[in-house]
Coordinates of C-alpha atoms in Angstrom, one line a residue:
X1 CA 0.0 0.0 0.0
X2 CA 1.3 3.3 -0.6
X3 CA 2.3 5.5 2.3
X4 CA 2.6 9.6 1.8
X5 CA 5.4 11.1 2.9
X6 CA 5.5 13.8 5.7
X7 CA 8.1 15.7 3.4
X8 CA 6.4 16.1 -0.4
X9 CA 8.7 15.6 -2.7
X10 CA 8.4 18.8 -4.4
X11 CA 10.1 20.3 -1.7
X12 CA 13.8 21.4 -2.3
X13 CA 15.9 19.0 -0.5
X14 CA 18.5 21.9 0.4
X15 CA 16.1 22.3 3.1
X16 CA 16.7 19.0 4.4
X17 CA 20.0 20.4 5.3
X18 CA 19.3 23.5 6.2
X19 CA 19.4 25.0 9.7
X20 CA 17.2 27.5 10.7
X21 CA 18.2 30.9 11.2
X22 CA 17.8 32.0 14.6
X23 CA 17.8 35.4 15.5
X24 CA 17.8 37.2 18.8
X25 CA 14.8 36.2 21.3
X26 CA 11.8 38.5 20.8
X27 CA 10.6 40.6 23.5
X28 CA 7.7 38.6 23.6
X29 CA 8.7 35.5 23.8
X30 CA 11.1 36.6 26.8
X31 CA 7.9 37.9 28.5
X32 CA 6.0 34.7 28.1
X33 CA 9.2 33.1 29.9
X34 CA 10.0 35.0 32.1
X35 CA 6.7 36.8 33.3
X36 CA 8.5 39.8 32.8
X37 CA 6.1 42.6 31.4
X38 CA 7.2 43.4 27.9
X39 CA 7.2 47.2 29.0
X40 CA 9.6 46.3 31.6
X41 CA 12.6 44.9 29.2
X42 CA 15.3 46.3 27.9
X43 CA 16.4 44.8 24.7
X44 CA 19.9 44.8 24.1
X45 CA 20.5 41.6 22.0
X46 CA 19.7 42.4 18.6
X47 CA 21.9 45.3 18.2
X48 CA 19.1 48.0 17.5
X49 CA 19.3 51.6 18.5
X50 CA 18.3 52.0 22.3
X51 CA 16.9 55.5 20.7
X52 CA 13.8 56.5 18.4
X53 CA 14.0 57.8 15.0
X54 CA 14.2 61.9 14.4
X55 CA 11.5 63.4 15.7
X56 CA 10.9 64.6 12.1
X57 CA 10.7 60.9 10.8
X58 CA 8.2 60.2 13.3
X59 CA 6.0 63.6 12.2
X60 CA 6.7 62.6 8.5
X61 CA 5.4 58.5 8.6
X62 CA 2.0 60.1 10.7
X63 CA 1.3 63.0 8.0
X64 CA 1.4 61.4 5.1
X65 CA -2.0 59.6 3.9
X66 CA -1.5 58.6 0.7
X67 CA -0.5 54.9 2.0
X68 CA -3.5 53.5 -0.4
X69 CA -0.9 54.3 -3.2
X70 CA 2.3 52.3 -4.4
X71 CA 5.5 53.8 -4.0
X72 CA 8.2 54.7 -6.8
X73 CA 9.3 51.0 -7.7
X74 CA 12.7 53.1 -8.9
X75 CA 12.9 54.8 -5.8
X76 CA 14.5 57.8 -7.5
X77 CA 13.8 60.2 -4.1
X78 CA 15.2 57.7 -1.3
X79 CA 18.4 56.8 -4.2
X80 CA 19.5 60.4 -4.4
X81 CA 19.3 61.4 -0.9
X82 CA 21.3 57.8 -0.3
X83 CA 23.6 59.2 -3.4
X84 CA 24.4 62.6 -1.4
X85 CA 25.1 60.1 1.8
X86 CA 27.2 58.0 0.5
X87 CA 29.3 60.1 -2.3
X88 CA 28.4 57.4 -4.8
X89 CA 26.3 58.0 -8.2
X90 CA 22.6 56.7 -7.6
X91 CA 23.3 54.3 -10.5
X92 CA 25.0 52.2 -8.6
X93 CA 22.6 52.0 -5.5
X94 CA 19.6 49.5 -4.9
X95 CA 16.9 49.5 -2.2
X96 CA 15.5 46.4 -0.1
X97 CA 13.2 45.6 2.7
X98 CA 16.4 45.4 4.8
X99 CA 19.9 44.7 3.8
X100 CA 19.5 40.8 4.7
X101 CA 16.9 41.0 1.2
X102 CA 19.2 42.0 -0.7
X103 CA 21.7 39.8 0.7
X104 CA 19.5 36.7 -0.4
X105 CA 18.9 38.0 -3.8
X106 CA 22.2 38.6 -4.6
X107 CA 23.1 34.7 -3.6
X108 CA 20.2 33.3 -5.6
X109 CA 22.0 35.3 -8.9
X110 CA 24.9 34.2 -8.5
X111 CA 24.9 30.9 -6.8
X112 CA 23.8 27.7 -8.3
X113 CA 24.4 23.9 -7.2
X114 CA 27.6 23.2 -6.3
X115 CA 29.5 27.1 -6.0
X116 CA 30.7 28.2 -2.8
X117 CA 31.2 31.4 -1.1
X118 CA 34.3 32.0 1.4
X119 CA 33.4 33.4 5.0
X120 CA 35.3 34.3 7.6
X121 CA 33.9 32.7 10.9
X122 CA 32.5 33.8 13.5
X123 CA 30.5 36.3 11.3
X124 CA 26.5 36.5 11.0
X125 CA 25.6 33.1 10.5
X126 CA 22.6 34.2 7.8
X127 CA 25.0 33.9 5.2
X128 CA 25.9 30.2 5.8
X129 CA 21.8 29.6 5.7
X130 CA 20.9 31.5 2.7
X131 CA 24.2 29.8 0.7
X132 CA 22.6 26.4 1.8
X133 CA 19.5 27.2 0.2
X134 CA 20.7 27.7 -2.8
X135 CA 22.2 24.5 -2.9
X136 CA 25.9 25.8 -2.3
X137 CA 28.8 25.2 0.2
X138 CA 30.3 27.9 2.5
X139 CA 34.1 27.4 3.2
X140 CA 35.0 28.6 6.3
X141 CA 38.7 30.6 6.4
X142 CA 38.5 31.1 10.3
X143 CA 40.2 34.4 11.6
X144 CA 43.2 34.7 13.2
X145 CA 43.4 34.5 17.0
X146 CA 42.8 38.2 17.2
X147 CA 39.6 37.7 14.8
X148 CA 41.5 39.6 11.5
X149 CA 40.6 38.2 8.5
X150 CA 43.5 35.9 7.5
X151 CA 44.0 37.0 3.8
X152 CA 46.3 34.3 2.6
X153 CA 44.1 31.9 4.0
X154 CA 41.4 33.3 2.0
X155 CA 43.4 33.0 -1.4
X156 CA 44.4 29.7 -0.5
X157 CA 40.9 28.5 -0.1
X158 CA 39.6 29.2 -3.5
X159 CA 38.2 26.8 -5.3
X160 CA 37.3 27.0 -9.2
X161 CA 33.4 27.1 -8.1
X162 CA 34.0 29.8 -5.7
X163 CA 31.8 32.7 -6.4
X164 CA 31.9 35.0 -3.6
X165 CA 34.2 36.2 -0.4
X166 CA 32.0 37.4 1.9
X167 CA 32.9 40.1 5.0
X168 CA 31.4 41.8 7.6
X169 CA 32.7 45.0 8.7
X170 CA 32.8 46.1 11.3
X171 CA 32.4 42.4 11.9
X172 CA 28.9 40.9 14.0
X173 CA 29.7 39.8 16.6
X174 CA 33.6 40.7 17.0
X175 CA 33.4 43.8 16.1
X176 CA 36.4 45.0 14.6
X177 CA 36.5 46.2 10.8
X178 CA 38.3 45.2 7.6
X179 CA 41.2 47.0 6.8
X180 CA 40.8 48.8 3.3
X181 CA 44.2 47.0 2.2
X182 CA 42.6 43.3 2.8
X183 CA 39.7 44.2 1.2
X184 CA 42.2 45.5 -2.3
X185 CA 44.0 42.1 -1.9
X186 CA 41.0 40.2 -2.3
X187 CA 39.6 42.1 -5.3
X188 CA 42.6 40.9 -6.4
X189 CA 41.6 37.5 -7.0
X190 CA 38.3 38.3 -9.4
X191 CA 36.2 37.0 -7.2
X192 CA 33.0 38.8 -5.9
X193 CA 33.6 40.2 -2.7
X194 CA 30.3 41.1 -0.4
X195 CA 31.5 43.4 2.5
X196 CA 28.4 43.9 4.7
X197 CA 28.7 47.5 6.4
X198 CA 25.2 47.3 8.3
X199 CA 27.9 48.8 11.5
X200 CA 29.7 51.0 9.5
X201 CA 28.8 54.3 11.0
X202 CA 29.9 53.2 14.1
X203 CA 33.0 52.7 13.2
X204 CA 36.1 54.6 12.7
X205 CA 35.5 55.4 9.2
X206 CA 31.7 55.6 9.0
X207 CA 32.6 56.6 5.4
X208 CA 33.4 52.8 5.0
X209 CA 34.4 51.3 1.6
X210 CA 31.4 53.2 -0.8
X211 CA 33.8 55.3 -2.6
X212 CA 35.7 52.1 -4.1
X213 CA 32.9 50.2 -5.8
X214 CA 33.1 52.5 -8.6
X215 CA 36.5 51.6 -9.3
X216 CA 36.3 47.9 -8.8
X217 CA 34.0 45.3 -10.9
X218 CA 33.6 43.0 -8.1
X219 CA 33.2 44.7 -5.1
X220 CA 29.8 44.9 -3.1
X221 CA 29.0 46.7 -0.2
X222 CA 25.9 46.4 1.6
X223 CA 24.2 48.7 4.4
X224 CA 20.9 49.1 6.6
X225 CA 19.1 51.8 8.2
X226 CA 18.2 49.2 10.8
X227 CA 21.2 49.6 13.7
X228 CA 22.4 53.5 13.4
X229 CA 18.7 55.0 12.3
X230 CA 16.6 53.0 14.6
X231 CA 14.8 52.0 12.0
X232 CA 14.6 48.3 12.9
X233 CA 11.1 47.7 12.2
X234 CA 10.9 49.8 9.2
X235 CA 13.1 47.3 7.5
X236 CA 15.1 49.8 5.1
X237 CA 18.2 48.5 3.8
X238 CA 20.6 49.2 0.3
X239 CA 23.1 48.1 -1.6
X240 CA 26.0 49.9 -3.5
X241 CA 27.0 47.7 -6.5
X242 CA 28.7 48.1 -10.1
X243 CA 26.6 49.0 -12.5
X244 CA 26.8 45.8 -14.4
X245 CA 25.4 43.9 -11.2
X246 CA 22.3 46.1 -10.3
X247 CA 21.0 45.9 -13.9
X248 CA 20.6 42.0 -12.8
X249 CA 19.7 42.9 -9.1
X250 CA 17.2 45.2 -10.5
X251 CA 15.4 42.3 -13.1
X252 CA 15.3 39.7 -10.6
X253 CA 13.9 42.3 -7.5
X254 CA 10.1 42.1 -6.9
X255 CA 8.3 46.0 -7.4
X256 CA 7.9 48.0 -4.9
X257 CA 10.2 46.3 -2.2
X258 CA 10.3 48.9 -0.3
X259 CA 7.1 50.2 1.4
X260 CA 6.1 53.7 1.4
X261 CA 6.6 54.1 5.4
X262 CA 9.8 53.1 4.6
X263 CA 10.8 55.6 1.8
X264 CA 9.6 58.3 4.0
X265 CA 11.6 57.2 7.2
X266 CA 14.9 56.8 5.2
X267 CA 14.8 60.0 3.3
X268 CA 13.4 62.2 6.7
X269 CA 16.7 60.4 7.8
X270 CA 18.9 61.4 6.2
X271 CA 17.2 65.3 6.2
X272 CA 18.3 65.4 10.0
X273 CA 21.7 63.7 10.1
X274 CA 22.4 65.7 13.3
X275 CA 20.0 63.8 15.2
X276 CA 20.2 60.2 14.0
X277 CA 24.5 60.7 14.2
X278 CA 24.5 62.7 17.4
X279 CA 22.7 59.5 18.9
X280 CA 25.4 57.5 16.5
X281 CA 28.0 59.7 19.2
X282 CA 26.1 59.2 22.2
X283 CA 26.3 55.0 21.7
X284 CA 29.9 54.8 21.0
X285 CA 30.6 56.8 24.2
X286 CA 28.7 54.5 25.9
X287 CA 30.0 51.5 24.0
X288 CA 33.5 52.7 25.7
X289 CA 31.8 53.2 29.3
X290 CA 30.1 49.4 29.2
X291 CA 33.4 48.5 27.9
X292 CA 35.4 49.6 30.7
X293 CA 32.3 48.2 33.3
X294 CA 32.8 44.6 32.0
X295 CA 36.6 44.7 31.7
X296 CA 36.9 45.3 35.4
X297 CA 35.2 41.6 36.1
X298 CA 38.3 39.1 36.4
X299 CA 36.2 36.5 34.8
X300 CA 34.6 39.1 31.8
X301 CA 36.8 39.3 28.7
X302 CA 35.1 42.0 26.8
X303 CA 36.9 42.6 23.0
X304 CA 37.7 45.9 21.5
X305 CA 34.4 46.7 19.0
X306 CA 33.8 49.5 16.4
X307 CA 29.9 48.2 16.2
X308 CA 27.5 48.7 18.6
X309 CA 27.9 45.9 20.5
X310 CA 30.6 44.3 22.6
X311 CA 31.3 40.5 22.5
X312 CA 32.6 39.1 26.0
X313 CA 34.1 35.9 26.7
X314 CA 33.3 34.5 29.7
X315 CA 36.1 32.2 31.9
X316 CA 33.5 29.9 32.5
X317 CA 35.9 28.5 35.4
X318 CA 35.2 31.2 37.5
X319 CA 31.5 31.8 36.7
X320 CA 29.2 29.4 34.9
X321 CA 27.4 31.4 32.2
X322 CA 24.1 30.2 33.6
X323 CA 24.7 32.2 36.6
X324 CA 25.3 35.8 34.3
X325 CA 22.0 34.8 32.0
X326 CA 19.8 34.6 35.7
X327 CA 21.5 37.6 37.0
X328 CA 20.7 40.0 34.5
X329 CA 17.7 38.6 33.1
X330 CA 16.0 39.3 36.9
X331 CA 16.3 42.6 35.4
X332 CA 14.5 42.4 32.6
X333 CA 18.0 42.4 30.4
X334 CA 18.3 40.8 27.0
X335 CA 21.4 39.7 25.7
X336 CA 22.4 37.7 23.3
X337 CA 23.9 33.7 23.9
X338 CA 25.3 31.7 21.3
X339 CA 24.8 27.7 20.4
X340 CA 27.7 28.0 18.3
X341 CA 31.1 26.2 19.0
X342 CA 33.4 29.2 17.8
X343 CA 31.5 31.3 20.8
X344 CA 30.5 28.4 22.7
X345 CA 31.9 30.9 26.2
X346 CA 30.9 34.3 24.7
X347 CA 27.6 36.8 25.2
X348 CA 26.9 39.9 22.9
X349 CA 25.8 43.1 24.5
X350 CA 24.3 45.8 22.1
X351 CA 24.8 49.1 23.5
X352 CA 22.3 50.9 25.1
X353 CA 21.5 54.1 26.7
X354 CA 23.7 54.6 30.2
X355 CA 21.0 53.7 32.4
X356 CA 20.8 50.1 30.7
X357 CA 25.0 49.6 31.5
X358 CA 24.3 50.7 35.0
X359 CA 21.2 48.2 35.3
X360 CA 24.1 45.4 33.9
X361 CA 27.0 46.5 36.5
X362 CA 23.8 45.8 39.3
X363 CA 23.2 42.7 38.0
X364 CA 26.6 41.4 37.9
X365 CA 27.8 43.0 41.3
X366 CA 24.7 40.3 42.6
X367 CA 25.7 37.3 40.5
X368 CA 26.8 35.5 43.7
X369 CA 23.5 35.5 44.7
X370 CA 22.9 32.7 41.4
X371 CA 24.5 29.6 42.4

């Protein structure tokens, strides 16, 4: 007799082998676990901005009534403002419902069964699970003991089916950024090369590495309003690209990806730079005060980031990691664990405002209390 199969067999079997992309814990779900009221949490384990939009995004989104109309598929408006950002031509800029859509498109164009991309681990693991969905391989080059991209390694690594070399920088979760000289070496090899900048005006060149894809065939560099804007939930992202690549980004993008909330948000933006950087200012000074907090536990290892967001090992000799995730989560403190054997020790703290680091120092000064 015939049996059906739980699985149809129209479904892709890359999905088989495909692990699921977990992000940060929502602040729901961390209620529902905790009892914790929602309004009581503070999230700091998704990297967003601890701060609103402008004031003048805020006005803009709730004046605006035309929402029963499409917006610009070309998104000629939000592309020139972006254009006068960044310093590069609008020709070679694409919009997406966040930088990780564009990240996926750009994999299903170029990678078929078989290819490979090169990553530099530990990095944001969505570009192992998008790669695996296309039914390609990622080959991990690990970084060096002080997380820097290991270059020769890299080179060494390619294969005849490798497509792309894919970089974050500044790096999630280690933080620190890709020297402009690396990136030029690895341009050197033809290859695509994919630097996510989604940190980059954190950083110490929040110019980042815009101003060289015009010169260079291969390069990519992708960005997000989602971490400096605080425009999480807006979902605005872009892409800066050679011209020959966003005429095939552009055919294979659905219309209108980006919604009209999200036009107006990114363009009110970037209208009132003072406010959305002077918060930029305001995180990296306290990125440098939570530093200095966890550096001055003997058993917190925090590293050196350019993000917003410092990764800390923890000796878990002297304190079991357990016993950190109770203490601060009796606050009402989100931070973000990893299942991950590169950070199998480690926790990621986004940067909040300075009440949030003083709520953390609390909770750790009471961590014997979680035995």
């Amino acid at each position: 007799m015939y049996t059906y199969s739980p699985r149809p067999v129209h479904v892709r079997p890359e999905l088989d082998r495909m692990a699921e992309y977990i992000p940060g814990e929502s602040q729901e779900a961390f209620s529902a676990r905790t009892g914790i009221p929602v309004d009581q949490l503070i999230k700091l384990n998704a990297n967003e901005s601890p701060y609103g939009p402008a004031p003048e995004v805020v006005a803009a989104l709730g004046n605006y009534f035309a929402y029963n109309n499409y917006p610009d598929t070309d998104s000629r408006a939000l592309k020139q403002a972006l254009a006068e950002y960044t310093g590069v031509d609008s020709q070679h800029i694409v919009v997406s419902h966040g930088s990780n859509e564009l990240i996926n498109l750009l994999w299903h164009i170029f990678l078929s069964v078989g290819d490979n991309i090169i990553c530099c681990p530990p990095t944001f693991s969505l570009y192992t699970f998008i790669t695996t969905f296309c039914g390609a391989y990622v080959l991990e080059v690990p970084r060096t003991d002080d997380y820097e991209v290991d270059v020769e390694a890299i080179i060494k690594a390619l294969t005849p089916e490798t497509k792309m070399i894919v970089l974050c920088s500044p790096n999630n979760p280690t933080g620190n950024p890709v020297s402009e000289q690396d990136i030029l070496a690895l341009l050197d090899t033809g290859r695509i090369v994919m630097v996510d900048e989604a940190y980059t005006e954190f950083s110490d060149k929040p110019q980042g590495l815009a101003h060289l894809v015009p010169q260079h065939r291969n390069l990519i560099v992708m960005r997000t309003f989602s971490k400096w804007a605080g425009l999480a939930g807006l979902r605005v992202g872009y892409g800066i690209f050679p011209e020959w690549i966003v005429s095939y980004m552009r055919r294979a993008q659905c219309p209108f990806e980006v919604n009209m909330a999200g036009h107006i948000a990114a363009i009110e933006t970037l209208k009132h730079l003072d406010y959305t950087l002077g918060k930029v200012r305001l995180l990296i000074e306290e990125r440098d005060r939570l530093f200095q907090m966890l550096a001055r536990r003997p058993y917190l290892h925090p590293m050196p980031s350019q993000g917003n967001f410092i990764l800390t090992e923890v000796d878990v000799e002297e304190v079991r990691m357990e016993r950190i995730k109770r203490a601060v989560e009796s606050r009402g403190v989100m931070l973000r664990y990893f299942n991950h054997p590169y950070l199998s020790n480690f926790v990621r703290l986004s940067v909040g405002r300075p009440e949030h680091t003083d709520i953390i120092a609390s909770a750790l000064d009471s961590i014997d209390e979680y035995i």
